CSV table of C-alpha atoms in Angstrom, one decimal:
chain,number,residue,atom,x,y,z
N,412,MET,CA,-1.4,-28.6,-10.8
N,413,LYS,CA,-3.0,-25.2,-10.2
N,414,PRO,CA,-0.6,-22.9,-8.4
N,415,THR,CA,-1.6,-21.6,-5.0
N,416,ASP,CA,-1.9,-17.8,-4.5
N,417,ASP,CA,-0.7,-18.1,-0.9
N,418,THR,CA,2.7,-16.6,-1.1
N,419,ASP,CA,2.9,-16.4,2.7
N,420,ARG,CA,3.2,-20.3,2.8
N,421,GLU,CA,6.8,-21.5,2.8
N,422,PRO,CA,7.0,-24.4,0.2
N,423,SER,CA,8.8,-27.5,1.6
N,424,GLY,CA,12.3,-27.9,0.3
N,425,SER,CA,12.8,-24.2,-0.3
N,426,PRO,CA,16.3,-22.7,-0.3
N,427,SER,CA,15.5,-20.7,2.8
N,428,GLN,CA,15.6,-23.7,5.1
N,429,ALA,CA,19.3,-24.2,4.8
N,430,ALA,CA,20.0,-20.5,4.8
N,431,ASP,CA,18.0,-20.1,8.0
N,432,ALA,CA,20.1,-22.7,9.8
N,433,ALA,CA,23.3,-21.1,8.6
N,434,SER,CA,22.4,-17.5,9.5
N,435,PRO,CA,24.0,-16.5,12.8
N,436,ARG,CA,21.7,-13.5,13.1
N,437,LYS,CA,18.4,-15.5,12.8
N,438,SER,CA,16.4,-15.1,16.0
N,439,ARG,CA,14.8,-18.2,17.6
N,440,ALA,CA,11.3,-17.9,19.0
N,441,GLY,CA,11.2,-15.7,22.1
N,442,GLU,CA,14.5,-14.1,21.5
N,443,GLY,CA,15.2,-10.5,20.5
N,444,PRO,CA,17.0,-9.2,17.4
N,445,ARG,CA,20.4,-10.6,16.8
N,446,PHE,CA,22.9,-7.7,16.3
N,447,ALA,CA,25.9,-7.8,14.0
N,448,PRO,CA,28.7,-5.2,14.2
N,449,GLY,CA,30.7,-3.4,11.5
N,450,HIS,CA,28.1,-1.5,9.5
N,451,ARG,CA,28.0,1.9,7.9
N,452,VAL,CA,24.7,3.6,8.4
N,453,HIS,CA,23.1,6.7,7.0
N,454,LEU,CA,19.9,8.2,8.4
N,455,LEU,CA,17.7,9.4,5.5
N,456,ARG,CA,15.2,12.1,6.4
N,457,GLY,CA,12.3,11.9,4.0
N,458,GLY,CA,12.4,11.8,0.2
N,459,ALA,CA,14.9,14.7,0.0
N,460,ASP,CA,17.5,12.3,1.3
N,461,PHE,CA,16.2,9.0,0.2
N,462,PHE,CA,15.6,9.4,-3.5
N,463,PRO,CA,19.0,10.9,-4.4
N,464,ALA,CA,20.7,8.2,-2.3
N,465,ILE,CA,18.8,5.3,-3.9
N,466,ARG,CA,19.1,6.6,-7.4
N,467,THR,CA,22.8,7.1,-6.9
N,468,ALA,CA,23.2,3.5,-5.8
N,469,ILE,CA,21.1,2.2,-8.7
N,470,ASP,CA,23.0,4.3,-11.2
N,471,GLN,CA,26.3,2.8,-9.9
N,472,ALA,CA,25.1,-0.8,-9.7
N,473,ARG,CA,27.3,-3.4,-11.4
N,474,LYS,CA,25.5,-6.8,-10.7
N,475,SER,CA,22.1,-6.6,-9.3
N,476,VAL,CA,19.3,-4.4,-7.9
N,477,MET,CA,16.3,-5.7,-5.9
N,478,VAL,CA,13.4,-3.4,-4.9
N,479,GLU,CA,10.3,-4.0,-2.8
N,480,THR,CA,7.6,-1.4,-2.2
N,481,TYR,CA,4.0,-1.1,-1.2
N,482,ILE,CA,3.3,1.8,-3.6
N,483,PHE,CA,5.0,2.5,-6.9
N,484,ASN,CA,3.2,5.7,-7.8
N,485,ASP,CA,2.8,7.5,-11.1
N,486,ASP,CA,4.6,10.7,-10.5
N,487,ALA,CA,7.8,12.4,-11.6
N,488,THR,CA,9.9,11.1,-8.6
N,489,ALA,CA,8.8,7.5,-9.1
N,490,GLU,CA,9.3,7.8,-12.8
N,491,GLY,CA,12.9,8.9,-12.1
N,492,ILE,CA,13.5,5.8,-10.1
N,493,LEU,CA,12.0,3.7,-13.0
N,494,GLN,CA,14.4,5.4,-15.4
N,495,SER,CA,17.4,4.5,-13.2
N,496,LEU,CA,16.2,0.9,-13.0
N,497,GLN,CA,15.7,0.7,-16.7
N,498,ALA,CA,19.1,2.1,-17.4
N,499,ALA,CA,20.7,-0.4,-15.0
N,500,ALA,CA,18.9,-3.3,-16.7
N,501,ALA,CA,20.0,-2.1,-20.1
N,502,ARG,CA,23.6,-2.2,-19.1
N,503,GLY,CA,23.3,-5.8,-18.0
N,504,VAL,CA,22.4,-5.4,-14.3
N,505,GLU,CA,19.9,-8.0,-13.0
N,506,VAL,CA,16.9,-5.9,-11.9
N,507,SER,CA,13.9,-7.2,-10.1
N,508,VAL,CA,11.0,-5.1,-8.6
N,509,VAL,CA,8.1,-6.4,-6.4
N,510,ILE,CA,5.2,-4.1,-5.8
N,511,ASP,CA,2.1,-4.8,-3.8
N,512,GLY,CA,-1.0,-5.6,-5.8
N,513,PHE,CA,-3.3,-3.5,-3.6
N,514,GLY,CA,-1.0,-0.6,-2.7
N,515,SER,CA,0.0,0.1,-6.3
N,516,GLY,CA,-3.4,-0.7,-7.7
N,517,GLU,CA,-4.1,-0.4,-11.4
N,518,HIS,CA,-0.9,1.6,-12.0
N,519,GLY,CA,1.0,-1.4,-10.7
N,520,ARG,CA,-0.7,-3.7,-13.3
N,521,LEU,CA,0.2,-1.1,-16.0
N,522,LEU,CA,3.8,-1.3,-14.9
N,523,ALA,CA,3.7,-5.1,-15.0
N,524,GLN,CA,2.4,-5.0,-18.5
N,525,ARG,CA,4.9,-2.3,-19.6
N,526,PHE,CA,7.9,-4.3,-18.5
N,527,ALA,CA,6.5,-7.8,-19.3
N,528,GLN,CA,8.9,-8.3,-22.2
N,529,GLY,CA,11.9,-6.2,-21.0
N,530,ASP,CA,15.0,-6.8,-19.0
N,531,LEU,CA,13.5,-5.3,-15.8
N,532,ALA,CA,11.6,-8.0,-13.9
N,533,MET,CA,8.4,-6.6,-12.4
N,534,HIS,CA,6.3,-8.7,-10.0
N,535,ILE,CA,3.0,-8.1,-8.3
N,536,TYR,CA,2.5,-9.5,-4.8
N,537,ARG,CA,-1.1,-10.7,-4.3
N,538,PRO,CA,-2.8,-8.9,-7.2
N,539,GLU,CA,-6.2,-8.8,-5.5
N,540,ARG,CA,-8.7,-6.0,-5.8
N,541,TRP,CA,-11.1,-4.7,-3.2
N,542,TRP,CA,-14.1,-6.6,-4.7
N,543,HIS,CA,-12.3,-9.8,-3.7
N,544,LEU,CA,-13.8,-9.2,-0.3
N,545,PHE,CA,-17.0,-10.5,-1.7
N,546,ARG,CA,-15.4,-13.6,-3.2
N,547,GLY,CA,-14.2,-15.0,0.2
N,548,LYS,CA,-10.7,-13.5,0.1
N,549,GLY,CA,-11.1,-11.0,2.9
N,550,VAL,CA,-8.3,-12.2,5.1
N,551,SER,CA,-6.0,-12.8,2.1
N,552,LEU,CA,-6.7,-9.2,1.0
N,553,LEU,CA,-5.2,-7.9,4.2
N,554,LYS,CA,-1.9,-9.9,3.9
N,555,ARG,CA,-0.1,-7.2,2.1
N,556,LEU,CA,3.6,-6.6,1.1
N,557,HIS,CA,4.2,-3.5,3.1
N,558,ARG,CA,8.0,-3.7,3.2
N,559,LYS,CA,10.1,-0.9,1.7
N,560,LEU,CA,13.4,-2.6,0.9
N,561,ALA,CA,16.1,-2.3,-1.7
N,562,VAL,CA,19.5,-4.1,-2.1
N,563,VAL,CA,22.1,-3.1,-4.6
N,564,ASP,CA,25.0,-5.5,-5.6
N,565,ASP,CA,24.4,-7.3,-2.3
N,566,GLU,CA,26.5,-4.5,-0.7
N,567,ILE,CA,24.0,-1.6,-0.1
N,568,ALA,CA,20.6,-1.9,1.5
N,569,PHE,CA,17.8,0.6,2.0
N,570,VAL,CA,15.2,0.0,4.8
N,571,GLY,CA,12.4,2.3,5.9
N,572,GLY,CA,9.0,3.6,5.5
N,573,ILE,CA,9.3,5.5,2.2
N,574,ASN,CA,7.4,4.3,-0.8
N,575,MET,CA,8.2,5.1,-4.4
N,576,LEU,CA,6.0,8.1,-4.1
N,577,ASP,CA,6.8,11.8,-4.1
N,578,ASP,CA,6.8,13.4,-0.6
N,579,TYR,CA,4.5,16.1,-1.8
N,580,ILE,CA,1.8,13.7,-3.3
N,581,ASP,CA,-0.8,11.7,-1.4
N,582,PRO,CA,-2.6,9.1,-3.4
N,583,ASN,CA,-6.0,9.9,-1.7
N,584,HIS,CA,-5.5,13.6,-0.9
N,585,GLY,CA,-3.6,15.0,-3.9
N,586,VAL,CA,-0.8,17.6,-3.7
N,587,LEU,CA,0.5,18.4,-0.2
N,588,SER,CA,1.7,21.8,1.0
N,589,ASP,CA,4.5,20.2,3.0
N,590,PRO,CA,6.4,17.0,2.6
N,591,ARG,CA,5.4,13.7,4.2
N,592,PHE,CA,7.3,13.0,7.4
N,593,ASP,CA,9.2,9.8,7.1
N,594,PHE,CA,12.5,8.0,7.4
N,595,ALA,CA,14.7,5.4,6.0
N,596,VAL,CA,18.3,4.2,6.4
N,597,ARG,CA,21.1,3.3,4.0
N,598,ILE,CA,23.2,0.4,5.3
N,599,GLU,CA,26.5,-1.3,4.2
N,600,GLY,CA,27.8,-4.3,6.1
N,601,PRO,CA,27.0,-7.9,7.0
N,602,ILE,CA,23.3,-7.5,7.6
N,603,VAL,CA,22.8,-6.7,3.9
N,604,GLY,CA,23.2,-10.4,3.1
N,605,ASP,CA,20.3,-11.2,5.4
N,606,ILE,CA,18.1,-8.5,3.8
N,607,ALA,CA,19.0,-9.8,0.3
N,608,LEU,CA,18.2,-13.4,1.3
N,609,SER,CA,14.8,-12.3,2.6
N,610,MET,CA,14.0,-10.6,-0.6
N,611,GLN,CA,15.3,-13.5,-2.7
N,612,ARG,CA,13.0,-15.9,-0.8
N,613,LEU,CA,10.0,-13.8,-1.5
N,614,LEU,CA,10.9,-13.6,-5.2
N,615,TRP,CA,11.2,-17.4,-5.3
N,616,GLN,CA,7.8,-17.8,-3.7
N,617,ILE,CA,6.1,-15.3,-6.0
N,618,ARG,CA,7.6,-17.0,-9.1
N,619,LEU,CA,6.4,-20.4,-7.9
N,620,ALA,CA,3.0,-19.4,-6.8
N,621,GLN,CA,1.7,-16.8,-9.2
N,622,PRO,CA,1.2,-16.6,-12.9
N,623,PRO,CA,2.0,-13.4,-14.8
N,624,VAL,CA,-0.4,-10.6,-14.1
N,625,ALA,CA,-2.1,-8.7,-16.9
N,626,LEU,CA,-4.7,-5.9,-17.1
N,627,SER,CA,-8.3,-6.7,-17.0
N,628,GLY,CA,-8.8,-5.4,-20.5
N,629,PRO,CA,-8.0,-2.6,-23.0
N,630,ASP,CA,-10.5,-0.3,-21.2
N,631,ARG,CA,-7.9,0.1,-18.4
N,632,GLN,CA,-5.6,2.1,-20.6
N,633,PRO,CA,-7.7,5.4,-20.9
N,634,VAL,CA,-8.3,5.4,-17.1
N,635,ALA,CA,-4.6,5.1,-16.5
N,636,LYS,CA,-3.8,7.7,-19.0
N,637,GLN,CA,-6.1,10.2,-17.3
N,638,LEU,CA,-4.7,9.4,-13.9
N,639,ARG,CA,-1.2,10.1,-15.1
N,640,GLU,CA,-2.2,13.4,-16.8
N,641,ARG,CA,-4.1,14.6,-13.7
N,642,THR,CA,-1.1,13.8,-11.4
N,643,ARG,CA,1.4,15.6,-13.7
N,644,GLN,CA,-0.8,18.6,-14.0
N,645,ALA,CA,-0.9,18.9,-10.2
N,646,LEU,CA,2.8,18.9,-10.0
N,647,ALA,CA,3.5,22.6,-10.7
N,648,PHE,CA,7.0,22.3,-9.2
N,649,PRO,CA,10.1,20.4,-10.5
N,650,ARG,CA,11.1,17.3,-8.5
N,651,ARG,CA,14.5,16.3,-9.6
N,652,PHE,CA,16.7,14.1,-7.5
N,653,ASP,CA,19.8,13.7,-9.6
N,654,LEU,CA,22.7,14.5,-7.2
N,655,PRO,CA,23.5,12.8,-4.0
N,656,LEU,CA,23.2,14.9,-0.9
N,657,PRO,CA,25.6,14.9,2.1
N,658,LEU,CA,24.3,12.4,4.5
N,659,PRO,CA,25.0,11.8,8.2
N,660,LEU,CA,27.3,8.7,8.3
N,661,ARG,CA,28.1,6.4,11.2
N,662,GLU,CA,30.8,3.8,11.0
N,663,ASN,CA,31.1,0.4,12.7
N,664,VAL,CA,27.5,0.3,13.9
N,665,ALA,CA,25.7,-2.7,15.4
N,666,VAL,CA,22.5,-3.4,13.3
N,667,ALA,CA,19.8,-6.1,13.4
N,668,PHE,CA,17.4,-6.9,10.6
N,669,VAL,CA,13.8,-7.6,11.9
N,670,PRO,CA,11.4,-8.9,9.3
N,671,ARG,CA,7.8,-9.9,10.0
N,672,ASP,CA,5.9,-12.5,7.9
N,673,ASN,CA,3.2,-15.2,8.4
N,674,ILE,CA,5.6,-18.1,8.5
N,675,ARG,CA,8.4,-18.0,11.1
N,676,ASN,CA,8.6,-14.3,12.0
N,677,ARG,CA,5.1,-13.6,13.2
N,678,SER,CA,5.9,-11.5,16.3
N,679,THR,CA,9.5,-10.4,15.8
N,680,ILE,CA,8.8,-6.6,15.4
N,681,GLU,CA,6.4,-6.3,18.3
N,682,ARG,CA,8.7,-8.4,20.5
N,683,ALA,CA,11.7,-6.2,19.7
N,684,TYR,CA,9.6,-3.2,20.8
N,685,LEU,CA,8.4,-4.8,24.0
N,686,GLN,CA,11.9,-5.8,25.1
N,687,ALA,CA,13.2,-2.3,24.5
N,688,PHE,CA,10.3,-0.7,26.4
N,689,ASP,CA,10.8,-3.1,29.4
N,690,ALA,CA,14.5,-2.2,29.5
N,691,ALA,CA,14.0,1.6,29.1
N,692,ARG,CA,15.4,3.8,31.8
N,693,GLU,CA,15.1,7.4,30.6
N,694,ARG,CA,13.0,8.0,27.5
N,695,ILE,CA,11.0,6.4,24.7
N,696,VAL,CA,10.1,8.6,21.7
N,697,LEU,CA,7.9,6.8,19.1
N,698,ALA,CA,6.6,8.2,15.9
N,699,ASN,CA,4.0,6.1,14.1
N,700,ALA,CA,1.5,6.8,11.3
N,701,TYR,CA,-1.2,4.3,12.4
N,702,PHE,CA,-1.1,3.5,16.2
N,703,ILE,CA,-3.5,0.9,17.3
N,704,PRO,CA,-1.3,-1.2,19.5
N,705,SER,CA,-2.0,-4.5,21.2
N,706,GLY,CA,-2.9,-4.6,24.9
N,707,ARG,CA,0.6,-5.8,25.9
N,708,PHE,CA,2.1,-3.0,23.7
N,709,ARG,CA,0.1,-0.3,25.5
N,710,LYS,CA,0.8,-1.8,28.9
N,711,ALA,CA,4.5,-1.8,28.3
N,712,LEU,CA,4.4,1.9,27.4
N,713,MET,CA,2.3,2.7,30.4
N,714,ARG,CA,4.6,0.7,32.8
N,715,ALA,CA,7.6,2.6,31.5
N,716,ALA,CA,5.9,5.9,32.0
N,717,GLN,CA,4.8,4.9,35.5
N,718,ARG,CA,8.3,4.0,36.6
N,719,GLY,CA,9.6,7.4,35.5
N,720,VAL,CA,10.5,6.9,31.9
N,721,ARG,CA,9.5,9.9,29.7
N,722,VAL,CA,7.3,8.4,27.0
N,723,GLN,CA,6.5,10.6,24.0
N,724,LEU,CA,4.2,9.5,21.1
N,725,LEU,CA,4.2,11.4,17.8
N,726,LEU,CA,1.0,10.4,16.0
N,727,GLN,CA,-1.0,11.3,13.0
N,728,GLY,CA,-2.8,14.6,13.5
N,729,ARG,CA,-4.6,14.8,10.1
N,730,VAL,CA,-7.4,12.5,9.3
N,731,GLU,CA,-5.9,10.3,6.5
N,732,TYR,CA,-8.1,7.2,7.2
N,733,PRO,CA,-11.0,7.9,9.5
N,734,LEU,CA,-11.3,4.4,11.0
N,735,GLN,CA,-7.7,4.2,12.1
N,736,HIS,CA,-7.6,7.9,13.2
N,737,HIS,CA,-10.6,7.6,15.5
N,738,ALA,CA,-9.7,4.2,16.8
N,739,THR,CA,-6.3,5.6,17.9
N,740,GLN,CA,-8.1,8.5,19.7
N,741,ALA,CA,-10.0,5.9,21.7
N,742,LEU,CA,-6.8,4.8,23.4
N,743,TYR,CA,-5.8,8.4,24.5
N,744,SER,CA,-7.5,8.3,27.9
N,745,ALA,CA,-5.6,5.4,29.4
N,746,LEU,CA,-2.3,6.4,27.9
N,747,LEU,CA,-2.6,10.0,29.2
N,748,ALA,CA,-3.7,8.8,32.6
N,749,ALA,CA,-0.5,6.7,32.9
N,750,GLY,CA,1.7,9.7,32.1
N,751,VAL,CA,2.3,9.1,28.4
N,752,GLU,CA,2.8,12.2,26.3
N,753,ILE,CA,0.8,12.4,23.1
N,754,HIS,CA,1.6,14.8,20.2
N,755,GLU,CA,-0.3,15.0,17.0
N,756,TYR,CA,1.7,15.9,13.9
N,757,GLY,CA,-0.2,18.5,11.8
N,758,ARG,CA,2.1,20.1,9.3
N,759,SER,CA,1.6,17.3,6.7
N,760,PHE,CA,0.9,13.6,6.8
N,761,LEU,CA,3.0,11.6,9.3
N,762,HIS,CA,4.2,8.4,7.7
N,763,ALA,CA,7.2,7.5,9.9
N,764,LYS,CA,7.5,4.2,11.7
N,765,VAL,CA,10.5,4.9,14.0
N,766,ALA,CA,11.4,4.9,17.7
N,767,VAL,CA,14.2,5.8,20.0
N,768,VAL,CA,14.7,4.2,23.4
N,769,ASP,CA,17.3,5.7,25.7
N,770,ALA,CA,20.7,6.3,24.0
N,771,ASP,CA,21.4,2.9,22.6
N,772,TRP,CA,18.3,1.6,20.8
N,773,ALA,CA,16.5,2.9,17.7
N,774,THR,CA,14.3,1.3,15.0
N,775,VAL,CA,13.5,2.5,11.5
N,776,GLY,CA,11.2,0.5,9.2
N,777,SER,CA,7.9,-0.1,7.5
N,778,SER,CA,5.8,-1.5,10.3
N,779,ASN,CA,3.0,0.5,11.8
N,780,VAL,CA,1.9,-0.3,15.4
N,781,ASP,CA,-1.5,-1.7,14.4
N,782,PRO,CA,-2.9,-5.1,13.9
N,783,PHE,CA,-2.7,-5.0,10.1
N,784,SER,CA,1.1,-4.5,10.2
N,785,LEU,CA,1.9,-6.5,13.4
N,786,LEU,CA,-0.4,-9.5,12.6
N,787,LEU,CA,-1.0,-9.7,8.8
N,788,ALA,CA,1.4,-7.8,6.6
N,789,ARG,CA,5.0,-8.5,5.5
N,790,GLU,CA,7.1,-5.8,7.2
N,791,ALA,CA,10.7,-5.0,7.7
N,792,ASN,CA,12.5,-2.9,10.4
N,793,VAL,CA,16.1,-2.5,11.4
N,794,VAL,CA,17.2,-1.9,14.9
N,795,VAL,CA,20.3,0.2,15.4
N,796,ARG,CA,22.6,0.3,18.5
N,797,ASP,CA,24.6,3.5,18.2
N,798,ALA,CA,24.4,6.6,20.4
N,799,PRO,CA,25.2,9.3,17.7
N,800,PHE,CA,22.7,7.7,15.3
N,801,ASN,CA,20.0,7.5,18.0
N,802,ALA,CA,20.7,11.1,18.9
N,803,ALA,CA,20.3,12.3,15.3
N,804,LEU,CA,17.0,10.4,15.0
N,805,ALA,CA,15.8,11.6,18.4
N,806,GLN,CA,16.6,15.2,17.4
N,807,ALA,CA,14.6,15.0,14.2
N,808,LEU,CA,11.6,13.7,16.2
N,809,GLU,CA,12.0,16.3,19.0
N,810,GLU,CA,12.1,19.1,16.3
N,811,ALA,CA,8.9,17.7,14.8
N,812,ILE,CA,7.2,17.6,18.2
N,813,ALA,CA,8.3,21.1,19.1
N,814,GLU,CA,7.6,22.8,15.8
N,815,ARG,CA,5.1,20.8,13.8
N,816,ALA,CA,2.9,19.0,16.4
N,817,VAL,CA,0.2,19.8,19.0
N,818,ARG,CA,0.3,18.2,22.4
N,819,VAL,CA,-2.9,16.4,23.4
N,820,THR,CA,-3.6,17.0,27.1
N,821,VAL,CA,-7.2,15.7,27.4
N,822,PRO,CA,-9.0,13.1,25.4
N,823,PRO,CA,-12.1,14.1,23.4
N,824,LEU,CA,-14.8,15.1,25.9
N,825,SER,CA,-18.0,15.2,23.9
N,826,LEU,CA,-20.3,12.2,24.0
N,827,TRP,CA,-20.3,11.9,20.2
N,828,ALA,CA,-16.6,12.0,19.9
N,829,ARG,CA,-16.2,9.3,22.6
N,830,LEU,CA,-18.9,7.0,21.0
N,831,ARG,CA,-17.3,7.6,17.5
N,832,ASN,CA,-13.9,6.6,18.8
N,833,ARG,CA,-15.0,3.6,20.6
N,834,MET,CA,-17.0,2.4,17.6
N,835,ALA,CA,-14.0,2.8,15.4
N,836,LEU,CA,-11.8,0.8,17.9
N,837,ALA,CA,-14.5,-1.9,18.1
N,838,LEU,CA,-14.6,-2.2,14.3
N,839,VAL,CA,-10.8,-2.7,14.3
N,840,HIS,CA,-11.1,-5.4,16.9
N,841,LEU,CA,-13.9,-7.0,14.9
N,842,ALA,CA,-11.6,-7.1,11.8
N,843,VAL,CA,-8.9,-8.7,13.9
N,844,PHE,CA,-11.3,-11.3,15.2
N,845,ILE,CA,-12.5,-12.2,11.8
N,846,THR,CA,-8.9,-12.8,10.6
N,847,GLY,CA,-8.4,-15.2,13.5
N,848,GLN,CA,-5.1,-13.4,14.5
N,849,ARG,CA,-6.2,-12.2,18.0
N,850,ARG,CA,-2.9,-12.4,19.8
N,851,GLY,CA,-2.9,-9.6,22.4
N,852,TYR,CA,-5.7,-7.6,20.7
């Protein structure tokens, strides 16, 4: 029988069915995240915190390491992670890595070939290419693995928005003058088991559904070699992350793991946001790279602002992807009229997907607030209930707003700008309509 390539379909009789029934933190439809107490949580601010922390965990691994990422880049920082993973595998640790077939591109296929016969198990999630749009795979192409997760020895988990990609490199724009603005968390405690289970389920589905992935032909090697050489020449500065940095630590914290997929967790992340917004009393601070929310998401923010909650949005100020950038700007007028503050981050590229609501709710994860994340991609966030943790994240966001962002007080006024933005938003809505996932958009 020819294996299906739909790894979002849960095969009957999978091991997840019994596990779902047994998990006390599994949310039923319509419920919010289930919190478990007793966690140690570190807030990781960008790659300067994240890469030393994850390398230290991998270097100390005794039994297993699992990693999922959208992009596994070809740069010195990502290569350092690979070296730690290889060293772990060489000493007998079970190591598996899942990378997205579109996000990691041809370099991902090179990695899969490089480790095809080794102890490090490298898997590619949906290895489609852009030209598959013309072969009837358009919707499938948008169902990406966008999660950034790692679990070490079933004891330590990393969740956030940081790819295996140097903070000073952008795959489309080259070397950056300032680091990308992003966050992750390092977690120890009961919820790590749920994160590991989610990753194991995906591995099981990939192994069942997909044959091994190879390069298209020998002509791919020279292209990949040129790309590696160009990237390394651009890196005129050393990027070594060998020693752990002191990290802000919180003990006995309540945490919930909130995954999103196309099986049973279709609306979990958006629902967690909406419940927090509706309960907000004082403030909402949200930083998101790609902000094209559903109608109900926008209305929840506007209702909060209208009842006196201070709502601050930190959004992308640089044009990374023109369609998303201008579609976001088309939403400014209504948000500003309702009293929502909008700040555009301009120091570098904003990649964060985080929010703080009042003093007792915060989320860090991989999910953008756009239809591609909330309706199609596999995503993963955590929600943290801890006042000092929330205060630390809020302080980082407030500093970015004050020092590295520009406040938007009026929407674009020129006729051309308004038409451009509305056309971009219409194209996003058209893409959503074509996928058939129109809930709230």
